[in-house]
XYZ file of C-alpha atoms in Angstrom:
605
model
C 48.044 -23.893 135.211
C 47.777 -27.577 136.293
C 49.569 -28.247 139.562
C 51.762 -30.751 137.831
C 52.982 -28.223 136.072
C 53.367 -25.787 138.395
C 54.753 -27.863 140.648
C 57.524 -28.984 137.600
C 58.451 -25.079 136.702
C 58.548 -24.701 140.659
C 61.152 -27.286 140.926
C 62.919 -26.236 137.272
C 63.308 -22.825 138.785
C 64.828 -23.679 142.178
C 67.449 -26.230 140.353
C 68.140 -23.564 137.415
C 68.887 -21.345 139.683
C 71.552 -23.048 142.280
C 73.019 -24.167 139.750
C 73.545 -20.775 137.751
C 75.054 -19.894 140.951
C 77.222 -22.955 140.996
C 78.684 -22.498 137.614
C 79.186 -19.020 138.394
C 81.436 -19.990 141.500
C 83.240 -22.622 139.832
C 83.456 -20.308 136.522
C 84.200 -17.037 138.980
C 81.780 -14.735 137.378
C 79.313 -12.316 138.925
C 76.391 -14.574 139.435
C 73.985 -12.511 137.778
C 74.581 -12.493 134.716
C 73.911 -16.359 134.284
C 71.212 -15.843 136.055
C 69.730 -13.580 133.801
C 71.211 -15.352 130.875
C 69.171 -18.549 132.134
C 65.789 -17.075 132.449
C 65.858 -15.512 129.394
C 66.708 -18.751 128.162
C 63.620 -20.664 129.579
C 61.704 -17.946 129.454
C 61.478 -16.082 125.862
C 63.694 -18.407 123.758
C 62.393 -21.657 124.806
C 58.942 -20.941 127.075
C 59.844 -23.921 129.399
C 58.833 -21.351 132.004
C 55.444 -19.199 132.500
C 56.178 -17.078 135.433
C 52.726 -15.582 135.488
C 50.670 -18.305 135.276
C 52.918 -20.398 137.734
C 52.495 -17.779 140.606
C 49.387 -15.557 139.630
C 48.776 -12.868 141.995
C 51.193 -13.693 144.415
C 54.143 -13.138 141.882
C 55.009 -9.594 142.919
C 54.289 -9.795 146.365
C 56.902 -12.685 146.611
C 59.174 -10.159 144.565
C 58.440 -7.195 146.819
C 58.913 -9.986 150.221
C 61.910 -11.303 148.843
C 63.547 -7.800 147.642
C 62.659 -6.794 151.564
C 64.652 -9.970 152.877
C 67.763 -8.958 150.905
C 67.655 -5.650 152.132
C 67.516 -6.416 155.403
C 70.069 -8.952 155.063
C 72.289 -6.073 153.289
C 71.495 -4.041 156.218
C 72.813 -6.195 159.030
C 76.406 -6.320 157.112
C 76.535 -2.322 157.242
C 79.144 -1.500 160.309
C 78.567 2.409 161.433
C 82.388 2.412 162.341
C 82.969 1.435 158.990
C 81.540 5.001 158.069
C 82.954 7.670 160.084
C 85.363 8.961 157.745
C 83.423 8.633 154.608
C 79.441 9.457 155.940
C 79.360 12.653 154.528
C 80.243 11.597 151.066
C 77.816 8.360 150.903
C 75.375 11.233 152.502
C 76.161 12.826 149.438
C 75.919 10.174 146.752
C 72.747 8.961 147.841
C 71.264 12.520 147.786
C 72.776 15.025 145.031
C 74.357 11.497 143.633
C 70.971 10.751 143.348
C 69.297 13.927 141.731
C 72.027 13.828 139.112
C 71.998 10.169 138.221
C 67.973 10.785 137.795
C 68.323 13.744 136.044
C 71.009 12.484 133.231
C 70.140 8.906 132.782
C 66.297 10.427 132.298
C 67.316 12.797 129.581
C 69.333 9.897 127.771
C 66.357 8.143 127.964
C 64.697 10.963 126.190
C 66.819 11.424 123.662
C 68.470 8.496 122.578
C 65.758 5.999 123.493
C 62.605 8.102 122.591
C 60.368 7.649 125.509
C 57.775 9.772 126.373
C 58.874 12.166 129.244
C 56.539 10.500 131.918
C 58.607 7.088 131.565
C 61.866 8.661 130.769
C 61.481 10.193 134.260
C 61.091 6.840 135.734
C 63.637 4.886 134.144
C 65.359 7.121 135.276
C 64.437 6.886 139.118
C 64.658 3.438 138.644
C 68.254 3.204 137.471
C 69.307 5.337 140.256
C 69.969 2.406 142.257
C 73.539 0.155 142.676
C 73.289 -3.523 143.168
C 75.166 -4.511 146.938
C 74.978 -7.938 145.426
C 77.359 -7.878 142.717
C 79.283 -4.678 144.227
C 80.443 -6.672 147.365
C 81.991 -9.732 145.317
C 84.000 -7.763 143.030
C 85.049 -5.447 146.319
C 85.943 -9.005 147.506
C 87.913 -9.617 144.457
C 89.863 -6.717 143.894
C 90.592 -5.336 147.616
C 90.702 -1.525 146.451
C 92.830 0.160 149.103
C 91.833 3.349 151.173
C 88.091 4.408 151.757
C 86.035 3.069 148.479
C 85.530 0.199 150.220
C 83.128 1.229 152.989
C 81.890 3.862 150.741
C 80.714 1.832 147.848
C 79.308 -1.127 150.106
C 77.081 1.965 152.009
C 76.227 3.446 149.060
C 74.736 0.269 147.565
C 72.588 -0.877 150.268
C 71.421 2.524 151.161
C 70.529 3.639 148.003
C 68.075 0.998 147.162
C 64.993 2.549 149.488
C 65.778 5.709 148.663
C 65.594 4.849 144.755
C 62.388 2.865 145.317
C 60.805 5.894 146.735
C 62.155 7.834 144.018
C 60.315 5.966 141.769
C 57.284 5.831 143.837
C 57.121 10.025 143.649
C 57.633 9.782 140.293
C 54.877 6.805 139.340
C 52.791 8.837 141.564
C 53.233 12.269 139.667
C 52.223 10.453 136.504
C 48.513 10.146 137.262
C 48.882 14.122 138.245
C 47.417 16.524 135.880
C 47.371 19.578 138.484
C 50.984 20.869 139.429
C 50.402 22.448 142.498
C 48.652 18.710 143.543
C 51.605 17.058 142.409
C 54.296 18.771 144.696
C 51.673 18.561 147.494
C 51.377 14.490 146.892
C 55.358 14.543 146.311
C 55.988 16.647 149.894
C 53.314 14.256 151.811
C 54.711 10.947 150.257
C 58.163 11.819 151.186
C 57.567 12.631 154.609
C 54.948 9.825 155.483
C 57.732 7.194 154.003
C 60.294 8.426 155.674
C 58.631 8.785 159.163
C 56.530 5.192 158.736
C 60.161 3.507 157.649
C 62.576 4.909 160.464
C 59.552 4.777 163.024
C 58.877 1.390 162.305
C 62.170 0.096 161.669
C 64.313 1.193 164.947
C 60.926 0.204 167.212
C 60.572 -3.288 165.762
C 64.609 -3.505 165.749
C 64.407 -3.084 169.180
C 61.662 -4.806 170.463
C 63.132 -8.074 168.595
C 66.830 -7.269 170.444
C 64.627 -7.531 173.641
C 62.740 -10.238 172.885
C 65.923 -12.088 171.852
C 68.276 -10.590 174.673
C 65.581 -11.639 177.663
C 65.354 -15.400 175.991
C 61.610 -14.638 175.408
C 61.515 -16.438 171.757
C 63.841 -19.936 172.431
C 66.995 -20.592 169.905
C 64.887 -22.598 167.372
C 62.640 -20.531 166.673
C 64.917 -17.005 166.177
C 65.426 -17.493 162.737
C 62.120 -18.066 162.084
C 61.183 -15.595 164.453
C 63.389 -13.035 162.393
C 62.290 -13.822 159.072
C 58.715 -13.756 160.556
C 59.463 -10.289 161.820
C 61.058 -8.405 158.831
C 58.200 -9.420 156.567
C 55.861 -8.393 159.192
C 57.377 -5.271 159.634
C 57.868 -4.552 155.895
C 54.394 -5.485 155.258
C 53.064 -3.175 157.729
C 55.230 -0.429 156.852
C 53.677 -0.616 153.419
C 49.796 -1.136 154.543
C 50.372 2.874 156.139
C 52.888 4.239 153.128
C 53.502 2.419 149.516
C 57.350 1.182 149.284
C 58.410 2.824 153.181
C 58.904 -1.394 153.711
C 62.197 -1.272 152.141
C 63.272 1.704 154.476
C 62.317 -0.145 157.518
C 63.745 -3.316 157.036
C 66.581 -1.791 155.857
C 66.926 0.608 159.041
C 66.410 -2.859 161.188
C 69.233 -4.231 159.864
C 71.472 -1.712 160.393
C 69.737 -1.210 163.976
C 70.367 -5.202 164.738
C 73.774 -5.268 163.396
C 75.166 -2.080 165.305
C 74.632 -3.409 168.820
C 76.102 -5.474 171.731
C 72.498 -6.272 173.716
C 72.499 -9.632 171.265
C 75.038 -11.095 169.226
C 72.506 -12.615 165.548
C 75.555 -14.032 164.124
C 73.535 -17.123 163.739
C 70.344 -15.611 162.152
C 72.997 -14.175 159.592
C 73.839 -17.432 158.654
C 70.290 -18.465 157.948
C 69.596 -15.051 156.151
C 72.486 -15.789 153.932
C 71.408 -19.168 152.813
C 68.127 -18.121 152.331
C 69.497 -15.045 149.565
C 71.500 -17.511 147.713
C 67.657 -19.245 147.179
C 66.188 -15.665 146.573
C 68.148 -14.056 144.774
C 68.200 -17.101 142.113
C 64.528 -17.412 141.965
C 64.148 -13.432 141.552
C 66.320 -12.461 138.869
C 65.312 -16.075 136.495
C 61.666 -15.362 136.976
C 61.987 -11.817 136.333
C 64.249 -12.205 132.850
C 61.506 -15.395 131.937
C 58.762 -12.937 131.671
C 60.303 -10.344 129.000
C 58.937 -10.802 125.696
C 60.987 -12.111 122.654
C 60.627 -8.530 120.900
C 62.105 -7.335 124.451
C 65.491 -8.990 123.520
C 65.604 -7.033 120.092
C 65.193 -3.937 122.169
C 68.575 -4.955 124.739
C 70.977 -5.670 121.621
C 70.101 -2.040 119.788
C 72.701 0.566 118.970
C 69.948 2.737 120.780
C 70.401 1.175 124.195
C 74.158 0.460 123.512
C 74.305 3.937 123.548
C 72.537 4.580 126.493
C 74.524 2.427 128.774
C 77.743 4.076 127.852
C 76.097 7.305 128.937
C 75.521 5.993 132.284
C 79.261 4.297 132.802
C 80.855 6.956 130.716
C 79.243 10.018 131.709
C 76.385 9.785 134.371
C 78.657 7.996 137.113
C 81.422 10.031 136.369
C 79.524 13.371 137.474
C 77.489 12.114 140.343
C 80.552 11.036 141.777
C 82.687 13.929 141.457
C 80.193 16.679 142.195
C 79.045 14.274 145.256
C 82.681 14.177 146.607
C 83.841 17.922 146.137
C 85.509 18.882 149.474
C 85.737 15.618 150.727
C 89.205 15.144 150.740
C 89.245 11.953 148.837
C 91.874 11.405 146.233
C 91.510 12.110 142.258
C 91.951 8.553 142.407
C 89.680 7.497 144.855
C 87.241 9.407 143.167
C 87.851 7.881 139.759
C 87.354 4.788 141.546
C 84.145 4.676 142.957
C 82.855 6.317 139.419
C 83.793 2.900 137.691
C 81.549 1.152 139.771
C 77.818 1.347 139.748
C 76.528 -2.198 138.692
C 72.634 -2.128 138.468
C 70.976 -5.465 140.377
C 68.191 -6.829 141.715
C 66.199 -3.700 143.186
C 66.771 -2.249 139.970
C 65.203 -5.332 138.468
C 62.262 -5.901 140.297
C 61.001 -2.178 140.730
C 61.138 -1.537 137.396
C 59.188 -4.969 137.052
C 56.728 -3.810 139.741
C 55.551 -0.604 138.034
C 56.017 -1.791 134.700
C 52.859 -3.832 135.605
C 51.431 -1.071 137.389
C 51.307 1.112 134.096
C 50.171 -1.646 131.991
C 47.168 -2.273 134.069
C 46.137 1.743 133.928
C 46.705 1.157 130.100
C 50.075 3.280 129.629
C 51.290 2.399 126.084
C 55.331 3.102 127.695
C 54.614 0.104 130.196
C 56.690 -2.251 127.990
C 59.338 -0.655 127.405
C 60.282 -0.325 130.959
C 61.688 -3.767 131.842
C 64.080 -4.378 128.350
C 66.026 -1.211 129.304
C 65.949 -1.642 132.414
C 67.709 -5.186 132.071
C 70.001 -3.969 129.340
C 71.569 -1.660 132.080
C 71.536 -4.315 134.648
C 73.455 -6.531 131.805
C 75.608 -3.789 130.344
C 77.006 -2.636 133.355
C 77.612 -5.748 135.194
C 79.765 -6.944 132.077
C 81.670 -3.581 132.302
C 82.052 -3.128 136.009
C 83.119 -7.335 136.365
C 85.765 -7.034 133.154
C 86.916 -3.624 133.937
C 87.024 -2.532 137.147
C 90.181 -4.750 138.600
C 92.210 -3.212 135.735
C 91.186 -0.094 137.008
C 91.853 -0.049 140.412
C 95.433 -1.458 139.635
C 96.319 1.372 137.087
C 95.218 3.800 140.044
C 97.445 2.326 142.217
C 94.638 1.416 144.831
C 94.719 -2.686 143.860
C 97.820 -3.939 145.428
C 99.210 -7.186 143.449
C 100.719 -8.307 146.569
C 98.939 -7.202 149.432
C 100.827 -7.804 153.030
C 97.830 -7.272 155.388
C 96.846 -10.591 157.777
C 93.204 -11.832 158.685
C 93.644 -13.848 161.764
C 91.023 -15.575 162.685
C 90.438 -16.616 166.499
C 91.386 -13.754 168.727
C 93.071 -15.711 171.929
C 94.835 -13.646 174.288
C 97.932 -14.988 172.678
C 96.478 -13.911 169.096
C 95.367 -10.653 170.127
C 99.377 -10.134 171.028
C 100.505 -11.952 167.589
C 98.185 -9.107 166.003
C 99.706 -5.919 168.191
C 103.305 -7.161 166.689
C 102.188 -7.333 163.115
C 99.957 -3.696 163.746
C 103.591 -2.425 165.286
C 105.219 -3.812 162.328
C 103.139 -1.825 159.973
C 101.059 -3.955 158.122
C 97.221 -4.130 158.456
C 95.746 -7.549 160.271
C 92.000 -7.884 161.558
C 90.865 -10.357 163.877
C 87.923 -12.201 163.537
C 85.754 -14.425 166.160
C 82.342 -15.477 167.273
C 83.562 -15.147 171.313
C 82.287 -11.524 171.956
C 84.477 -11.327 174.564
C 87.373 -11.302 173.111
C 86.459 -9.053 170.206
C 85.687 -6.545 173.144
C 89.640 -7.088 174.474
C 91.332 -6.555 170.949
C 89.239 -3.772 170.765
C 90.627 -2.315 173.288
C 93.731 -2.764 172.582
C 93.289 -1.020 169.807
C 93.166 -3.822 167.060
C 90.300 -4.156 163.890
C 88.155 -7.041 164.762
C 85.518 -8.562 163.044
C 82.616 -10.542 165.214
C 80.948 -13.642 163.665
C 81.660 -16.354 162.018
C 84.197 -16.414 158.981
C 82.928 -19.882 157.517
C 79.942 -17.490 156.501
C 78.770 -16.182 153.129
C 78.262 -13.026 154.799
C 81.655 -12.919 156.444
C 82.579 -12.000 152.892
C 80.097 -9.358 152.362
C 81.799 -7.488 156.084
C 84.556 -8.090 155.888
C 86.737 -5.278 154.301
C 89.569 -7.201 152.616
C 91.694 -3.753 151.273
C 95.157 -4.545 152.216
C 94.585 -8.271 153.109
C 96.797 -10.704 150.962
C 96.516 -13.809 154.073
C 94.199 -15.788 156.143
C 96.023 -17.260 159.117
C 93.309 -19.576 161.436
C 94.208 -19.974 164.624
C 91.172 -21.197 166.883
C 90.618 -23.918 169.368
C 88.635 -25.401 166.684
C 90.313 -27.591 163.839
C 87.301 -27.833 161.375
C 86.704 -24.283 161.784
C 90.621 -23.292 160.904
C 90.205 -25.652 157.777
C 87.007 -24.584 156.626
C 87.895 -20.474 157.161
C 91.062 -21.757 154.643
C 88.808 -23.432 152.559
C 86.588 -20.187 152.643
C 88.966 -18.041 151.965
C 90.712 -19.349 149.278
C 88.807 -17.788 146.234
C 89.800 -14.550 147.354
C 93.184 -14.562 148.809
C 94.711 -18.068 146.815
C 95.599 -21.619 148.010
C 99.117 -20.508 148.668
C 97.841 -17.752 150.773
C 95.424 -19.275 153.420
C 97.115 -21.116 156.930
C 95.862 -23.158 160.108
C 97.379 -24.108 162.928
C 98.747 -27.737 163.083
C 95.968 -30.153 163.367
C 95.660 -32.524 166.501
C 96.549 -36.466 166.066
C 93.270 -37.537 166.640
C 91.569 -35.120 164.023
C 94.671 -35.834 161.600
C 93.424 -39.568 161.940
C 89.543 -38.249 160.702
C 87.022 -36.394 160.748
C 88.887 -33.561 158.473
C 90.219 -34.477 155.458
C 93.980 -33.857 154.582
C 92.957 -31.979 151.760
C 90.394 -29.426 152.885
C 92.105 -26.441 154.548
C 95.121 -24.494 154.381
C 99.395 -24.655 155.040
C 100.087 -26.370 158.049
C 101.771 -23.000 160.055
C 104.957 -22.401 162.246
C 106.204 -25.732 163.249
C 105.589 -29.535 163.577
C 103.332 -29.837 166.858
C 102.456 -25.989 167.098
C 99.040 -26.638 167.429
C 96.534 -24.785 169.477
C 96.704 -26.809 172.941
C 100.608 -26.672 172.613
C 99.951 -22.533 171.771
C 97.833 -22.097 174.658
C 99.973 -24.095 176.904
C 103.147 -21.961 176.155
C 101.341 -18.665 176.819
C 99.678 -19.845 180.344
C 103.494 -20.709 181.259
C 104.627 -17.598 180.063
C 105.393 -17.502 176.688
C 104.816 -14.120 174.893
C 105.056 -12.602 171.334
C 107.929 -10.325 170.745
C 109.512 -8.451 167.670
C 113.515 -10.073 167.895
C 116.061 -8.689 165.260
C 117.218 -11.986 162.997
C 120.729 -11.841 164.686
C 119.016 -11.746 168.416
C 116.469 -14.460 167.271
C 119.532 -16.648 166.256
C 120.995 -16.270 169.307
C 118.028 -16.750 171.408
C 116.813 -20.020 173.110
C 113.883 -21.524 173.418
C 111.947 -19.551 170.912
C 109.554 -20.207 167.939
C 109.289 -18.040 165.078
C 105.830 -16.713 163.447
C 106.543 -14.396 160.956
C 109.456 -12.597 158.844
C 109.365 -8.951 157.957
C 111.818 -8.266 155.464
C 113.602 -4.656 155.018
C 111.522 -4.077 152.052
C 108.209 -4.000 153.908
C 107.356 -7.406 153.349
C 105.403 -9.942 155.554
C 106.421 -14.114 155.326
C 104.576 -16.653 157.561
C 107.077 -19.254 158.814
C 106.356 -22.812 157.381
C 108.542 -25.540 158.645
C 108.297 -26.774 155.087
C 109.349 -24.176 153.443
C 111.152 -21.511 155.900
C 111.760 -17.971 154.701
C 115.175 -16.650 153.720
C 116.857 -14.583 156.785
C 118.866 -11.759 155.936
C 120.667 -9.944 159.181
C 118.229 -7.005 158.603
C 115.081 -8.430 158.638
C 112.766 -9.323 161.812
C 111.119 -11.951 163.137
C 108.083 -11.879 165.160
C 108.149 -14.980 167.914
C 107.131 -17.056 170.554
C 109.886 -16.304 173.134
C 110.205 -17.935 176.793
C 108.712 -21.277 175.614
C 108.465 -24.134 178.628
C 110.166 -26.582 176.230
C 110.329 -30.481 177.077
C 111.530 -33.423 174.802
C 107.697 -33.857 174.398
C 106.581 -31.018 172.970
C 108.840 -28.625 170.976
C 113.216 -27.830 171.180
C 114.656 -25.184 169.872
C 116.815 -27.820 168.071
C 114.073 -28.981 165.945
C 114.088 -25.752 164.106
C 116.186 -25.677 160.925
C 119.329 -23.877 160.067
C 118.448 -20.185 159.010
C 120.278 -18.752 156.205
C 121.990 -15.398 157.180
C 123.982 -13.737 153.858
């Protein structure tokens, strides 16, 4: 291929695929589909795009690179505390889970497809996989209450190596005529990957933390520094044991994200950014290369059936004989068995040895990809359309979820929180300052440490119960861009700041980026601050005590129906006599700043 050419399906690519993404957002649908729906647009229909020609022989080692950079990424959002309750059954899912999607989704392959045996076996470790990156949106979306949560968003990301060397044993035990060889190769090849990935993952982990903790690689050059590092690792990983690279960088992830020696918030941020790029480029150019007979193969009544035997039936029984004994609800369990999306790992192993068999002349090496894709397409419709329905029928979707995500934890915050925990309703606290993460810790209150203005906020942040954002840092862009942020998943009307300052009312922020004004005309952080360091503290005040009381300023209502309202000068809740009101009490009021008189009327009936 000419350069100009390359250089123009290069460029085609890249655009194609932000703005697949772009549409997506605007359109709020799971990403991957138009994605998918694009490449096989440029590539199949139309031939605008020749992904083999354009990249040669560096095509799947970009894939394999770019697969390890996502898993890593995935990694680093995977909180161990977010797992004690609920280890042994992702332990479970990605082991028997594992067996038994293998197992079933190979005979339907079998049997309703016709492969040969060899590939029906491998289909089948390749579908064996979730996809994190359409599981964690929808999570986002729908805010399941109780454990599916952390279980699903483990269970995605973990399963990925361990279905990659699934299908590793299994491509292996093809070229195997002698059985006793076979298990030997299968014993070895387990072992070796498992040993190379965890070996190599925690040491380079930890030699990076080091590196990073002692200064010895300067701020600039930590991202790529990172970057440099997981592809380094993965690469070597892979030089001593085929596909161990996606155990190790996924082990370093986990390994970098579970530790206080350095905080990588901001090499999250340039991980993120660099997915969105990935991910785009991965799933177009691996759709562009199917064949136009391929398509004829995704839309049969054959493969129609087969991808209602993995939703209907496969899912179904890995989950339930994966969670037997471990006290999760009938619901719960129903739950997590309506939602297995395929992805990206999916995608590009099955791409990977697809081209593997077609270069040691296996006549099934075709057939590999179209089914493979028709999964990754059939259950990503089903999961996306279905799933939210689901969850509300089993009662685990609340429509009107109470919980608060306050972000900034300030001393006074951190007290603001301990009210609303007392009160009953869930609130986390989120903020970059590690040191006061580590106090509302210890106080016993959820916290969440990095930036919210982050993609990957989104990804680890465990919104089940949350119906609010409430911003209250030093920061005024920060406040109204964590709004702004927010506002796909919790609503407009749902997202608050504190009260900006004159000077950043005048510019810099623009009135209409951010969220409701909160509490009171003035209230904003300086004034907050300054009450507290005088005195002021956070108390729970009955309505007919907070009427009474001077000198106070209310935060929130809770109603005697369990309900949480955020006061808004502009539009103050409704008091009843019964209901409570969390408040600023024993404020240092002057004519300057804030009088009790300048609160409104409140209703009591």
């Amino acid at each position: 291929m000419h350069t100009e050419n390359a250089l123009f399906e290069g460029a085609l690519l890249i655009v194609l695929g932000i703005m697949a993404q772009w549409v997506a957002w605007r359109l709020r649908l799971p990403s991957i589909l138009l994605l998918l729906m694009t490449g096989i647009i440029v590539g199949p229909l139309t031939g605008l795009l020749h992904v083999d020609e354009m990249m040669g022989d560096l095509l799947f080692p970009f894939v394999s690179g770019a697969v390890a950079i996502i898993l890593f990424e995935g990694g680093m959002s995977l909180r161990l505390k977010d797992i004690r309750e609920t280890g042994a059954v992702v332990r479970n899912l990605v082991s028997i889970g594992v067996i038994v999607t293998w197992v079933i989704t190979a005979i339907g392959a079998y049997t309703l497809l016709g492969l040969d045996l060899q590939i029906s076996l491998l289909l089948g470790a390749t579908l064996v996989v979730t996809g994190p990156t359409v599981i964690i949106p929808l999570l986002n979306q729908i805010r399941p209450s109780g454990r599916v949560s952390s279980v699903l968003r483990w269970e995605g990301i973990v399963i990925d190596p361990v279905g990659a060397i699934l299908a590793l044993l299994v491509f292996e035990e093809i070229f195997v005529t002698d059985l006793q060889q076979g298990i030997a190769i299968a014993v070895t090849t387990l072992i070796s990957t498992l040993v190379i990935g965890l070996v190599i993952g925690i040491a380079v982990a930890n030699i990076t933390i080091e590196f990073y903790r002692r200064y010895w690689v300067p701020e600039n050059l930590q991202n790529a520094g990172t970057l440099m590092v997981v592809i380094g690792a993965f690469a070597l990983s892979n030089y001593f044991q085929a596909e161990s690279g996606l155990l190790t960088v996924t082990v370093m992830g986990i390994v970098m994200a579970n530790q206080r020696r350095f905080n990588f918030q901001h090499v999250i941020e340039f991980k993120e950014s660099l997915q969105v790029l990935l991910l785009a480029t991965l799933f177009i150019m691996l759709s562009a290369r199917m064949q136009p007979e391929s398509l004829l193969l995704i839309a049969s009544p054959q493969t129609l059936l087969f991808v209602a035997l993995i939703i209907v039936v496969e899912r179904p029984l890995a989950v339930f004989i994966s969670t037997i004994g471990s006290g999760m609800s009938w619901k719960e369990r129903v739950f997590i068995s309506w939602m297995a999306p395929r992805g990206i790992v999916a995608a590009s192993v099955a791409s990977i040895f697809a081209l593997e068999l077609a270069n040691a002349g296996h006549p099934g090496a075709r057939l590999l990809v179209p089914y493979t894709f028709a999964v990754i397409i059939g259950t990503v419709i089903v999961y996306s359309l279905t799933s939210g329905i689901v969850a509300q029928q089993l009662g685990l979707s609340e429509r009107n979820p109470q919980g608060v995500l306050l972000v900034g934890a300030s001393e006074w915050v951190q007290q603001i929180a301990l009210q609303i925990q007392a009160a009953g309703f869930r609130v986390m606290l989120a903020d970059t300052n590690q040191a006061n993460i580590e106090l509302a810790e210890a106080k016993g209150l959820e916290t969440y440490l990095g930036s919210v203005i982050s993609e990957m906020a989104l990804d680890e942040i465990n919104l089940s119960g949350m119906g609010r954002l409430v911003a209250m840092t030093p920061n005024s862009e920060v406040n109204a861009l964590a709004a702004e942020h927010f506002e796909n998943a919790f609503g407009s009307r749902n997202t608050f700041e504190l009260r900006r300052p004159e000077h950043d009312r005048r510019g810099g922020i623009s009135p209409n980026i951010g969220g409701t004004p909160l509490f009171q005309e003035d209230t904003t952080y300086d004034y907050m601050q300054t009450q507290f360091m005088n005195g002021a503290q956070v108390t729970t005040l009955s309505a007919t005590l907070f009427q009474n009381t001077p000198d106070v300023l209310p935060l929130f209502v809770v109603t005697d129906d369990n309900e949480l309202h955020i006061w808004v000068s502009s539009n103050p809740p409704r008091m009843l006599p019964e209901y409570k009101v969390i408040a600023f009490t024993n404020l240092n009021c002057t004519p300057e700043t804030f009088v009790t008189t300048r609160l409104p009327q409140l209703q009591m009936s």
